[in-house]
Short mmCIF file of C-alpha atoms in Angstrom, two decimals:
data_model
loop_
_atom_site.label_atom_id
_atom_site.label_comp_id
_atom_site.label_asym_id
_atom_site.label_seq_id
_atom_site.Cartn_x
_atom_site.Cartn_y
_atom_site.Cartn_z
CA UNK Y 1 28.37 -9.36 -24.37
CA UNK Y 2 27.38 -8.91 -20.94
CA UNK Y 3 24.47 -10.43 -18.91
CA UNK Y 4 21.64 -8.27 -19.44
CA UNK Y 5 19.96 -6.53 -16.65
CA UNK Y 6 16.43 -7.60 -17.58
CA UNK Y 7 15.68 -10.04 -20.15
CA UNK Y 8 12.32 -10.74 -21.10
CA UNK Y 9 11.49 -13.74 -23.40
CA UNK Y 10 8.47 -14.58 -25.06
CA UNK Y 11 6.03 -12.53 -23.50
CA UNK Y 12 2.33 -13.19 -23.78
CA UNK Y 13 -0.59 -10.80 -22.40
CA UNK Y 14 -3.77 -10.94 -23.12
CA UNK Y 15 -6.64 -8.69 -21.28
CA UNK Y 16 -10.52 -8.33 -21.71
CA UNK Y 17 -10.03 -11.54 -24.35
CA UNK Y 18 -7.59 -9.41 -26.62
CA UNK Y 19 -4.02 -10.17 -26.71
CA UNK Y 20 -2.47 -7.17 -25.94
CA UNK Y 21 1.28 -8.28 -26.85
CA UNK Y 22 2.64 -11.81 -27.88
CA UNK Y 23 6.26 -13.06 -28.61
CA UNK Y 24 7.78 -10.15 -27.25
CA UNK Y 25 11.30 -10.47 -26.94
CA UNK Y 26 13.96 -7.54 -25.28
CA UNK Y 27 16.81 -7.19 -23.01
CA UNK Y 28 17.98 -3.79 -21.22
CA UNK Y 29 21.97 -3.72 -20.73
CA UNK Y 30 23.22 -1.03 -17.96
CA UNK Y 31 23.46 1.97 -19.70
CA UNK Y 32 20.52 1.74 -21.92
CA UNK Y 33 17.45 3.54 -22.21
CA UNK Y 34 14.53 1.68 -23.42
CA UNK Y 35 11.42 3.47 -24.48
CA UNK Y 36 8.28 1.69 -25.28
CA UNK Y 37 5.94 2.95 -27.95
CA UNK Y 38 2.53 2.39 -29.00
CA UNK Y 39 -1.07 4.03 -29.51
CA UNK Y 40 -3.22 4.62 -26.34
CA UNK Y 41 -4.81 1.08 -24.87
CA UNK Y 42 -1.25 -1.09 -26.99
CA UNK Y 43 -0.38 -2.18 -23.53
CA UNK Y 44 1.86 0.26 -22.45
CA UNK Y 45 1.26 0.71 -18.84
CA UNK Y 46 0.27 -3.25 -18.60
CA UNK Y 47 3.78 -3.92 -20.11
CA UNK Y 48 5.33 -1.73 -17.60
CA UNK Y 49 3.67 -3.22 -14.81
CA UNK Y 50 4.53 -6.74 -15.31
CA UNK Y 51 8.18 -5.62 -16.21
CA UNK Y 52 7.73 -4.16 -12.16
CA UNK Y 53 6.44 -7.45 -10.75
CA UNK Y 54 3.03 -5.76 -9.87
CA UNK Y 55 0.98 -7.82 -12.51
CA UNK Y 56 1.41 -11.30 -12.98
CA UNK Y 57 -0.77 -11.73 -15.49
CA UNK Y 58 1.04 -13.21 -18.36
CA UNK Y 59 3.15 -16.42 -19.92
CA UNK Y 60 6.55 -15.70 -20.86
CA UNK Y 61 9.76 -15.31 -18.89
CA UNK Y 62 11.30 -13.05 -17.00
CA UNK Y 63 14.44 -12.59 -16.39
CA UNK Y 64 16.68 -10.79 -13.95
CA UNK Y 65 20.72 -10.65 -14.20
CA UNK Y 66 20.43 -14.01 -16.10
CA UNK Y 67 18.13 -15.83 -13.23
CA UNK Y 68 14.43 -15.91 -13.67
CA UNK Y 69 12.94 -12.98 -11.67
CA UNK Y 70 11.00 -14.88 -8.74
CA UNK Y 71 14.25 -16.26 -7.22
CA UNK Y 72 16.36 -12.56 -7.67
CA UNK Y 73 13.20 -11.18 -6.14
CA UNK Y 74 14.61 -9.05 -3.00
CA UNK Y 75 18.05 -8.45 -4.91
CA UNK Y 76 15.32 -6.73 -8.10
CA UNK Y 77 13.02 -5.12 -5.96
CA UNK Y 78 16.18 -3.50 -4.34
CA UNK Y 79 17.54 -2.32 -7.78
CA UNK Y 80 14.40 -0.91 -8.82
CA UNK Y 81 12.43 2.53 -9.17
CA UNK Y 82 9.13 2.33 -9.82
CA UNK Y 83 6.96 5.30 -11.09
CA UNK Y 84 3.35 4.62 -12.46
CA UNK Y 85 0.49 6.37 -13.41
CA UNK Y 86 -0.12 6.83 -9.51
CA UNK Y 87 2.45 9.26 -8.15
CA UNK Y 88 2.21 7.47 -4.78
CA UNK Y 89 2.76 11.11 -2.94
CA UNK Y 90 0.09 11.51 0.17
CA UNK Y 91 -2.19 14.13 -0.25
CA UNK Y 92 -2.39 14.71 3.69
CA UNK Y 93 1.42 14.48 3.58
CA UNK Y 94 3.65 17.24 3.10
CA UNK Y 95 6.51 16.84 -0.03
CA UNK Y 96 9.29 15.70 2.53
CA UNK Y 97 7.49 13.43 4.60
CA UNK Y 98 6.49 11.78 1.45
CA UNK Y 99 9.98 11.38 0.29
CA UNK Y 100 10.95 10.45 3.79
CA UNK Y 101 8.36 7.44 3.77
CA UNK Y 102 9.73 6.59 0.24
CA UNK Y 103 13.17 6.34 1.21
CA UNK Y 104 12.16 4.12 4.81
CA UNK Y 105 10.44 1.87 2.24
CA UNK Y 106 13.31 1.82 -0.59
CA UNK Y 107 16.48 1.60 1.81
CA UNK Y 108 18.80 2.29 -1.88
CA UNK Y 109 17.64 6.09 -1.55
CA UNK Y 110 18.57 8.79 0.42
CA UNK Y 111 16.97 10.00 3.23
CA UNK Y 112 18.86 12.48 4.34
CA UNK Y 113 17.26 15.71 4.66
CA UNK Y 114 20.06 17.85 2.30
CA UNK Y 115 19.40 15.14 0.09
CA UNK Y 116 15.73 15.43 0.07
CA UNK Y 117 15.62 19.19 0.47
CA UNK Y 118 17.99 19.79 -2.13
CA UNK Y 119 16.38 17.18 -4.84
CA UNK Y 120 12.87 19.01 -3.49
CA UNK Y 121 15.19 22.18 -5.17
CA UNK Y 122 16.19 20.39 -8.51
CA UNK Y 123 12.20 19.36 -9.69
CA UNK Y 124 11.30 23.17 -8.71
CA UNK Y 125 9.50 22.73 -5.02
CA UNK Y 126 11.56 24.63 -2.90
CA UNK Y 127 9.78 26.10 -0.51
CA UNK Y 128 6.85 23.52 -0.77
CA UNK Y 129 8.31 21.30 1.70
CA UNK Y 130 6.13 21.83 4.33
CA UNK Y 131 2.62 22.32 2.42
CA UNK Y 132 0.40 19.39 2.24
CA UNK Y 133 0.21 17.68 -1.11
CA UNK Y 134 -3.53 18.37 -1.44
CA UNK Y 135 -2.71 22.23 -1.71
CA UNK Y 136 -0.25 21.36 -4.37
CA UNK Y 137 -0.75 21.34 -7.97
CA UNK Y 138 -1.30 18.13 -10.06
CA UNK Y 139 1.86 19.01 -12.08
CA UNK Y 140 3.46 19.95 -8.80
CA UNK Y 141 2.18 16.74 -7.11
CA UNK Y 142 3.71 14.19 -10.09
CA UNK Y 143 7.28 16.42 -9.36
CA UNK Y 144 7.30 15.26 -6.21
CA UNK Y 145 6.68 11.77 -6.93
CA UNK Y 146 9.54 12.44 -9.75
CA UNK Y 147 12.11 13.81 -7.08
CA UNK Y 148 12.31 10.10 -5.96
CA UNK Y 149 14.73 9.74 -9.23
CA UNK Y 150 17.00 12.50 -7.49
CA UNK Y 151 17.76 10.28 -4.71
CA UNK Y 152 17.37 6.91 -5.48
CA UNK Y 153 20.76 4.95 -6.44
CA UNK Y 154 18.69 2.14 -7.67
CA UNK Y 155 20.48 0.97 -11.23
CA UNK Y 156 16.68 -0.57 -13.00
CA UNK Y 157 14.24 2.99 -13.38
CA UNK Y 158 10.94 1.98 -14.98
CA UNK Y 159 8.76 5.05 -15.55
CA UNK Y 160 5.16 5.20 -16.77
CA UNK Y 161 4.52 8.71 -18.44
CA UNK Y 162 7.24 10.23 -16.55
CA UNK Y 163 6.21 13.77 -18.31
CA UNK Y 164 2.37 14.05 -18.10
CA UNK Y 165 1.63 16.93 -16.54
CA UNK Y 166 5.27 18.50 -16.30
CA UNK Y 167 6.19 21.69 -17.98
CA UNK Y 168 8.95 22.04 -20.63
CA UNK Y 169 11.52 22.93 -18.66
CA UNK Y 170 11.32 20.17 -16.34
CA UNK Y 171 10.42 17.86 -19.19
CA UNK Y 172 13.87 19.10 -20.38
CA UNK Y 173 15.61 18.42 -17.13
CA UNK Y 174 14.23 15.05 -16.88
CA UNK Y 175 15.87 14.07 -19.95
CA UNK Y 176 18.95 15.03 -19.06
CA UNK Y 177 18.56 13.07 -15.48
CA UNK Y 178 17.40 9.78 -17.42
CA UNK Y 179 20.35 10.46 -19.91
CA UNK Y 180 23.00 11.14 -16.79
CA UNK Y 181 21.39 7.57 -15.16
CA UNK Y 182 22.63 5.95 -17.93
CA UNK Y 183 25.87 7.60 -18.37
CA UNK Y 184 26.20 6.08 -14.77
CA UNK Y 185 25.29 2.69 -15.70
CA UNK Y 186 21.68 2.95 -15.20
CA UNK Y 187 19.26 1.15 -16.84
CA UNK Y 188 15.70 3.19 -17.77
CA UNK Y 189 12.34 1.61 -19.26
CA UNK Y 190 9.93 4.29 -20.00
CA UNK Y 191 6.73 5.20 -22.33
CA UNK Y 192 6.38 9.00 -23.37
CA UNK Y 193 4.38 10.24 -26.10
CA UNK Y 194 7.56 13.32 -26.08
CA UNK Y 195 9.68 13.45 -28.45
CA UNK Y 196 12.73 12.27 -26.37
CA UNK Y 197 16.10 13.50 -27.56
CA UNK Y 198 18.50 11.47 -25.67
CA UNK Y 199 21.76 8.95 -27.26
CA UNK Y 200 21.37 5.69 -27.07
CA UNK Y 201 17.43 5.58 -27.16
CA UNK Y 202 16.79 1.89 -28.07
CA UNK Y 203 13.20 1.23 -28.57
CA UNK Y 204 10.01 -1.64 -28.53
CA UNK Y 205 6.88 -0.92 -30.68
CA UNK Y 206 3.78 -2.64 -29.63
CA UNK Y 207 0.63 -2.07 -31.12
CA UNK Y 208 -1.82 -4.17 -32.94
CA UNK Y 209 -2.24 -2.05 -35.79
CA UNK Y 210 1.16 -3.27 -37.55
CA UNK Y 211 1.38 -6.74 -36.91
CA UNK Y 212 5.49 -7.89 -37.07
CA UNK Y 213 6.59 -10.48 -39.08
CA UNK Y 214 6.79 -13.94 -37.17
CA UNK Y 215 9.71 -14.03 -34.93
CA UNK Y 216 11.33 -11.01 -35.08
CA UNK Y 217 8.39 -8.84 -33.42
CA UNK Y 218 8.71 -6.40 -30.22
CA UNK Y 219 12.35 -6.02 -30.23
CA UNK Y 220 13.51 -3.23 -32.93
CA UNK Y 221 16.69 -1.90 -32.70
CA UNK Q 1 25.91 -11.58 13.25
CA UNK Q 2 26.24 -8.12 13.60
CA UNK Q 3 24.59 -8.22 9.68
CA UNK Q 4 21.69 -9.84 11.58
CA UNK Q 5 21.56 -7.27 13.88
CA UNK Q 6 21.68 -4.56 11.55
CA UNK Q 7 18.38 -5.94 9.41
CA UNK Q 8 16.53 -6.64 12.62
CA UNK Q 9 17.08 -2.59 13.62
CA UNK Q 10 15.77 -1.68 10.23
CA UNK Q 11 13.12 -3.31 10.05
CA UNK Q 12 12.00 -2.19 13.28
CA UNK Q 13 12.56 1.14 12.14
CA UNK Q 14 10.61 0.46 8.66
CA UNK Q 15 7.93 -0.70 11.43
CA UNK Q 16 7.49 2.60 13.19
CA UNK Q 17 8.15 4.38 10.42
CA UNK Q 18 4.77 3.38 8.75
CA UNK Q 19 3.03 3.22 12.57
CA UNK Q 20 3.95 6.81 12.55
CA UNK Q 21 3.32 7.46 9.08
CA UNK Q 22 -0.28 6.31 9.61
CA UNK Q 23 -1.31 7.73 13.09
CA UNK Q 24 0.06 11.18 11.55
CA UNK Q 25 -2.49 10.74 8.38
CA UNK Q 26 -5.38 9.54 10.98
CA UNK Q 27 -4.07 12.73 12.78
CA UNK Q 28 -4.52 14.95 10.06
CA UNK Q 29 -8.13 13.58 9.17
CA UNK Q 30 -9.16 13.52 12.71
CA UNK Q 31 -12.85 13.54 11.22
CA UNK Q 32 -12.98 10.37 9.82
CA UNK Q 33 -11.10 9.67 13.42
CA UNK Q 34 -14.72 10.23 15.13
CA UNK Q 35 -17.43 8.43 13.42
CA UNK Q 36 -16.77 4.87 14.32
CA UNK Q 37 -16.91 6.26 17.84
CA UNK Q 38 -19.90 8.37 17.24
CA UNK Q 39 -21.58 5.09 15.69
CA UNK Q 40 -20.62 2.85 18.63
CA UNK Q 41 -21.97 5.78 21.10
CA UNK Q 42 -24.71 5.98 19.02
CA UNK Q 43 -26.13 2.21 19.65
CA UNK Q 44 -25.52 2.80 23.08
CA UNK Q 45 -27.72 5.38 23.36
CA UNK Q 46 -30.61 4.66 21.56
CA UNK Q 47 -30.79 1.18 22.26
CA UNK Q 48 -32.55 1.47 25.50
CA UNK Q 49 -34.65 3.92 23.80
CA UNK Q 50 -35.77 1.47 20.87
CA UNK Q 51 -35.88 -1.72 23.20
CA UNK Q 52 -36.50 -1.06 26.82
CA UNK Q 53 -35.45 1.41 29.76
CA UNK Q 54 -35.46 -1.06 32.51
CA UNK Q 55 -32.48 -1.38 34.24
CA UNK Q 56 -32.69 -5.22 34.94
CA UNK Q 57 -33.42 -5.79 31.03
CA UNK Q 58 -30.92 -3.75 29.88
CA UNK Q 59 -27.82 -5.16 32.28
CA UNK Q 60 -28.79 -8.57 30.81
CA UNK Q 61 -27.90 -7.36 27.05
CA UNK Q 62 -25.18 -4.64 28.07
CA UNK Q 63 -21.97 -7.25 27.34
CA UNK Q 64 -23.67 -8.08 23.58
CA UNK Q 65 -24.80 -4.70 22.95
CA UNK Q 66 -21.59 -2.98 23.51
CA UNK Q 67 -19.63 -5.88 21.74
CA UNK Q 68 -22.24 -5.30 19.14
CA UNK Q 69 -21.39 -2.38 18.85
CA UNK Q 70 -17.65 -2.75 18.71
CA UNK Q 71 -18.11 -5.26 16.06
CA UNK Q 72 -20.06 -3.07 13.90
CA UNK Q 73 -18.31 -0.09 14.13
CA UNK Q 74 -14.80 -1.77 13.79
CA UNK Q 75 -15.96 -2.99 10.70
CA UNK Q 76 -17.47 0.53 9.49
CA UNK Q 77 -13.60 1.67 9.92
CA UNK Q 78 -12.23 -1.27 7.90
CA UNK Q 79 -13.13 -0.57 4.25
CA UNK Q 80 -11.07 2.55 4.62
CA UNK Q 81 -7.93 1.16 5.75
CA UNK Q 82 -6.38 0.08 2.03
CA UNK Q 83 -8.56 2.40 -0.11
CA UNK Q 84 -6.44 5.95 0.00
CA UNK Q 85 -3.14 4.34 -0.24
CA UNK Q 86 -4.75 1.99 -3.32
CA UNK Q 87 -5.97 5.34 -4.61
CA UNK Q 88 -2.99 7.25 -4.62
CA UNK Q 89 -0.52 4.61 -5.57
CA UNK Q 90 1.31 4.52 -2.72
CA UNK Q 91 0.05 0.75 -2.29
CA UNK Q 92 2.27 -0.24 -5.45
CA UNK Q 93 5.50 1.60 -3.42
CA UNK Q 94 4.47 -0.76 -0.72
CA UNK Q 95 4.37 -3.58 -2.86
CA UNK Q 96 7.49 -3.17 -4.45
CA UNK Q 97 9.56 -2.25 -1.66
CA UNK Q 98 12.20 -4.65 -0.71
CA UNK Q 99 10.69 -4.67 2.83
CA UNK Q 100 8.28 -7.73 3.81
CA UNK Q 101 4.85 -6.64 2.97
CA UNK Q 102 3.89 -8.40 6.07
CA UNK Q 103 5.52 -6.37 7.92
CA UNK Q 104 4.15 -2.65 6.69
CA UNK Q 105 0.78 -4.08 6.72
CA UNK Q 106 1.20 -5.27 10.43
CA UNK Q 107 2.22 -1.71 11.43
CA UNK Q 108 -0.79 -0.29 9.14
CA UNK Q 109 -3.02 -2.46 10.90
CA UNK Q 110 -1.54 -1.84 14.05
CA UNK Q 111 -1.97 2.04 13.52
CA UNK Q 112 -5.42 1.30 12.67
CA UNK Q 113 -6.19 -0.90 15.83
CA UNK Q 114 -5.00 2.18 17.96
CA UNK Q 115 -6.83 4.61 16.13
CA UNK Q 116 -10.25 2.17 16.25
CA UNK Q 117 -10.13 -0.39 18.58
CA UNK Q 118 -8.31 1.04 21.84
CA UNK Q 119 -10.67 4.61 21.78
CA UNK Q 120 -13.57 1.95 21.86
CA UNK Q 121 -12.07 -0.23 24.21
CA UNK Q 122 -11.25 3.09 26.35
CA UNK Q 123 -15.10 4.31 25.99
CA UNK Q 124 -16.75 0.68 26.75
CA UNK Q 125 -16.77 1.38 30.53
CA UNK Q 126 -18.79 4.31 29.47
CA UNK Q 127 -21.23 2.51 27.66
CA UNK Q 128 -21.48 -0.01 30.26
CA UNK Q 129 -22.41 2.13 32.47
CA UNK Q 130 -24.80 3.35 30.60
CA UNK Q 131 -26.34 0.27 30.12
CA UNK Q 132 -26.40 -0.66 34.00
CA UNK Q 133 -23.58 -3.51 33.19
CA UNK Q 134 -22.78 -4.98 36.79
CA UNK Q 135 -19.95 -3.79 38.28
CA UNK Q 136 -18.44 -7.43 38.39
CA UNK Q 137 -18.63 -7.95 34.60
CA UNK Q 138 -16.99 -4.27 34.10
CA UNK Q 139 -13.28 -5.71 34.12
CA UNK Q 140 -13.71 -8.58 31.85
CA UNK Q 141 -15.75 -6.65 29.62
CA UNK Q 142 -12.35 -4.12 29.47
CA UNK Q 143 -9.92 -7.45 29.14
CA UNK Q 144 -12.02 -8.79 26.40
CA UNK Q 145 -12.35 -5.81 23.84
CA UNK Q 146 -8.76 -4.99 24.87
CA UNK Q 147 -7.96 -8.77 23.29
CA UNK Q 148 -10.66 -9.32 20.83
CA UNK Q 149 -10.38 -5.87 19.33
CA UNK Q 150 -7.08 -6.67 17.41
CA UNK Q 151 -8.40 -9.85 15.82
CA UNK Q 152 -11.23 -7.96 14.79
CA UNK Q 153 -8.68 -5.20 13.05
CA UNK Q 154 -6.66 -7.84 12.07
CA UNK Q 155 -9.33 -10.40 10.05
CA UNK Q 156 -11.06 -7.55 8.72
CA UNK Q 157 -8.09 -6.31 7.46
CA UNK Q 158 -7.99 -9.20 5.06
CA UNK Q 159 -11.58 -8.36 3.51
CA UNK Q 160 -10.30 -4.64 3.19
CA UNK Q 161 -7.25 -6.19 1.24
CA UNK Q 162 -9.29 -8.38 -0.60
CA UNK Q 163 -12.18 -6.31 -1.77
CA UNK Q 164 -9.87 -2.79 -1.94
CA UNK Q 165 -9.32 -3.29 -5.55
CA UNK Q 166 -13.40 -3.20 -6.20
CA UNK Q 167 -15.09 -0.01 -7.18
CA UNK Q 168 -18.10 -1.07 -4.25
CA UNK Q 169 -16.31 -3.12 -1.54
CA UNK Q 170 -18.41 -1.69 1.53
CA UNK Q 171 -21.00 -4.43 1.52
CA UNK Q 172 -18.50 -7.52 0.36
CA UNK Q 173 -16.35 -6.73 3.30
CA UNK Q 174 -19.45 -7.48 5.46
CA UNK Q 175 -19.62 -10.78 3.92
CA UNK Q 176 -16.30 -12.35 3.99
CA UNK Q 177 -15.46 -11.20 7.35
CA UNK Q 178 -18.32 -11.46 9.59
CA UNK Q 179 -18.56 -15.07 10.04
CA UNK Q 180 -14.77 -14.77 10.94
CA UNK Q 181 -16.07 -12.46 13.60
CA UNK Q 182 -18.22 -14.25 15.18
CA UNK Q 183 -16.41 -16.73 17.37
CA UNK Q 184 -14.69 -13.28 18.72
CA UNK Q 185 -18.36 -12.04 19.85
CA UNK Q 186 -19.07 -15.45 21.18
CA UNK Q 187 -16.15 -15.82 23.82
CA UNK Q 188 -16.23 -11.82 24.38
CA UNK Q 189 -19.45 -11.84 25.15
CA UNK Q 190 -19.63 -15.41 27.27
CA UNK Q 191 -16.89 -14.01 29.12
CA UNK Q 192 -18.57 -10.94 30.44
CA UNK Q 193 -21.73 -13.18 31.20
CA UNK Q 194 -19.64 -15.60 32.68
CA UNK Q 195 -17.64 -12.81 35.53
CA UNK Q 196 -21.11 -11.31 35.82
CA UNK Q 197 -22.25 -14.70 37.02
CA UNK Q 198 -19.53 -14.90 39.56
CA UNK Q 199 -17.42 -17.36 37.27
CA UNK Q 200 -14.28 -17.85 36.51
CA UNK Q 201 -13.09 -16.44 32.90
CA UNK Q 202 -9.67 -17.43 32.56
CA UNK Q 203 -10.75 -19.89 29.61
CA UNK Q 204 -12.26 -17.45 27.99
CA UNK Q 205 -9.42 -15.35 27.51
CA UNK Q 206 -7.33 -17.92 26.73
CA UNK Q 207 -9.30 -18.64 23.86
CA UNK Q 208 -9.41 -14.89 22.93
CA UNK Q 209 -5.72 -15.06 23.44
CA UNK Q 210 -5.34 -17.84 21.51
CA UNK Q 211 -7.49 -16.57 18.15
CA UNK Q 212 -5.41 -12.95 18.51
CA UNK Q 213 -1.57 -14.88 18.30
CA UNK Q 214 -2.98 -16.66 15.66
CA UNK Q 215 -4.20 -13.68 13.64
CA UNK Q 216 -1.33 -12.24 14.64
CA UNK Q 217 0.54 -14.87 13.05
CA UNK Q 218 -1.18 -15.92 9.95
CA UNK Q 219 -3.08 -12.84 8.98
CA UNK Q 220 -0.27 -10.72 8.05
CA UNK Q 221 0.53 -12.84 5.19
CA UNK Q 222 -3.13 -13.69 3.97
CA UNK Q 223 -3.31 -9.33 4.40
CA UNK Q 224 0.15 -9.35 2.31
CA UNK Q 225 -1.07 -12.20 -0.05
CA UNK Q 226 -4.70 -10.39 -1.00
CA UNK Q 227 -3.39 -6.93 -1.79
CA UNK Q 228 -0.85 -8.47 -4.10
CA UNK Q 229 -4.11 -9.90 -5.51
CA UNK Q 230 -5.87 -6.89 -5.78
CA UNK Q 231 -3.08 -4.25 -7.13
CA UNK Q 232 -2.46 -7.24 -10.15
CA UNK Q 233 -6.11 -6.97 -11.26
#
């Protein structure tokens, strides 16, 4: 089998004197899709964030293309799309300057302005480009933090409630981007409490309600 | 070498990109753009009122007062200068962009310094006036915010990064950066005396000088190292 993408190995979080996750053991491969599950406050987002590099507040290992993660820092940070619980979009801002300032940050997206008007298009904005953020929606406002997938070519996507606050029918056409990334050889981490209906769905549990037997918990095929 | 090339354009262009980005958000608020100056015309004004009138008191204290001033309002701007971008996330995009933090935060602080420090810097003859500075002690006073301003954005800049992940960082800022200010007020301030006096001031600005490369320098990375602090809290 190949080297996975991301590897994590015996992972170890506590917060607020609770341990949030221990012995928690995945890999992604390209072409997987990874969801993470659990009740509200199982660690979720935390998980996410360390899996991002934001958060270094755990033991374990991390692992990136078989190296630990500190010395493939630049080559992860330029394979990765991050969305959190922040949409990072500029109120004061207007949707394509937002995307423009993305892409100047994240040199593996495209910041060309078909690119970024026509993605604008796909999550339902068009004609929004020039309005400030702050007269936007919240659901509109999390689209065009979302519109970053559109453009970006980077191969590791970990998203952090992709869907809250997005109608169906982009909920729908979400899906079927995160299932066309990995049809490409993308890789996708994500928590949703949706109901996703896409092949290959691999997923981790955590949650300190059902405590796994010793050494095989997290990972569950 | 044409590789090298190629990284050193971009990253100049990742530099103005965020300059821009940043004076065009300052733009858009231009508000929040006036109150540091309203403060530091404020202490102007009514400090004669509060202390004395008299011309010969007041061009003794003019240099400290409108360095004072500077100081305070400088650091009035500073808390502000991480806090929307922590808000809204966009900090984290910062953070994991494959850019050198240094670098964004150097053109954020750099945005801020025009948007704070060179309006005061371009009011202090004002104020000096004002404050029946002698003519002599005008220039230096100029050279000196022109140079000491930066360090000032620059250190506090570190206490905004530092305290931007706190719910109530107003008051900490204070804390942790004022001592760092105060060898900036010192040599500002002695150097104005000093060219009032009829002396030379070259030293002084070469000390100025001197603190400002080495913010410039070292305080980018402290800047870069205490966000990273603050968004993994």
């Amino acid at each position: 089998m190949s080297t996975p993408l991301l590897e994590v190995i015996d992972l170890f979080c506590e917060r607020d004197e609770r341990v949030l996750f221990e012995d928690l053991n995945f890999s992604i491969h390209p072409g997987e899709v990874l969801q993470v599950e659990g009740p509200n406050g199982s660690g979720k987002t935390t998980l996410l964030r360390i899996l991002s590099g934001l958060s270094r507040a755990y033991e374990g290992q991390l692992r990136w293309k078989g190296q630990s993660i500190d010395d493939g820092r630049d080559d992860f940070l330029e394979s990765l799309l991050y969305f959190g619980h922040l949409p990072g979009v500029k109120a004061t801002l207007t949707p394509e300057e937002n995307l423009r300032w993305y892409a100047a940050l994240h040199p593996q997206t495209d910041s060309f302005s078909e690119r970024i008007f026509d993605a604008l298009e796909k999550v339902g904005l068009c004609g929004y480009e020039d309005v400030p953020c702050h007269s936007l929606s919240a659901g509109q406002n999390r689209r065009v933090s979302l519109a970053r997938l559109y453009l970006s070519h980077a191969p590791l996507w970990i998203l952090d409630e992709p869907f809250t606050a997005i109608d169906k029918r982009g909920v729908a056409a979400k899906e079927a981007l995160i299932e066309a990334h990995a049809d490409k050889g993308g890789s996708v981490i994500l928590t949703t409490h949706h109901e996703l209906l896409i092949k290959n769905l691999r997923q981790v549990s955590l949650g300190t309600n059902s405590p796994l037997p010793e050494g095989t918990s997290g990972a569950i095929e | 070498m044409t590789n090298q090339t190629a990284s050193d354009l971009s990253l100049s262009r990742v530099f103005g990109m965020m300059l821009k980005r940043d004076l065009l958000l300052a733009y858009r608020r231009r508000n929040d753009l006036v109150s540091p100056l309203v403060f530091f015309l404020m202490v102007a004004t009514l400090f004669p009122l509060g202390v004395s009138p008299e011309p010969k008191f007041l061009s003794e204290v003019a240099a400290g007062v409108v360095w004072v001033a500077a100081l305070l309002s400088t650091l009035l701007s500073m808390d502000s200068l991480f806090r929307s971008d922590f808000d809204d996330g966009s900090l984290e995009q910062m953070l994991l962009s494959p850019q050198p933090l240094a670098l964004l935060v150097v053109a954020k602080v750099c945005a801020h310094w025009m948007i704070s420090g060179l309006p005061l810097t371009i009011m202090s003859p004002l104020l000096a006036v004002m404050l029946f500075l002698p003519s002599e002690g005008m220039s230096a006073l100029i050279l000196t915010l022109l140079i000491g301003t930066p360090t000032l954005s620059l250190i506090g800049a570190i206490g905004a990064g530092l305290t931007v992940g706190l719910r109530k960082g107003g008051v900490l800022i204070t804390l942790l950066v004022l001592p760092l200010y105060i060898p900036v007020l010192i040599f500002g301030t002695g150097a104005v005396q000093a060219a009032t006096g009829g002396l030379p001031i070259a030293g002084y600005l070469a000390i100025l000088g001197a603190i400002l490369a080495l913010g410039v320098v070292l305080a980018p990375l402290a800047i870069a190292a205490a966000l990273r602090i603050s968004v993994s809290s």
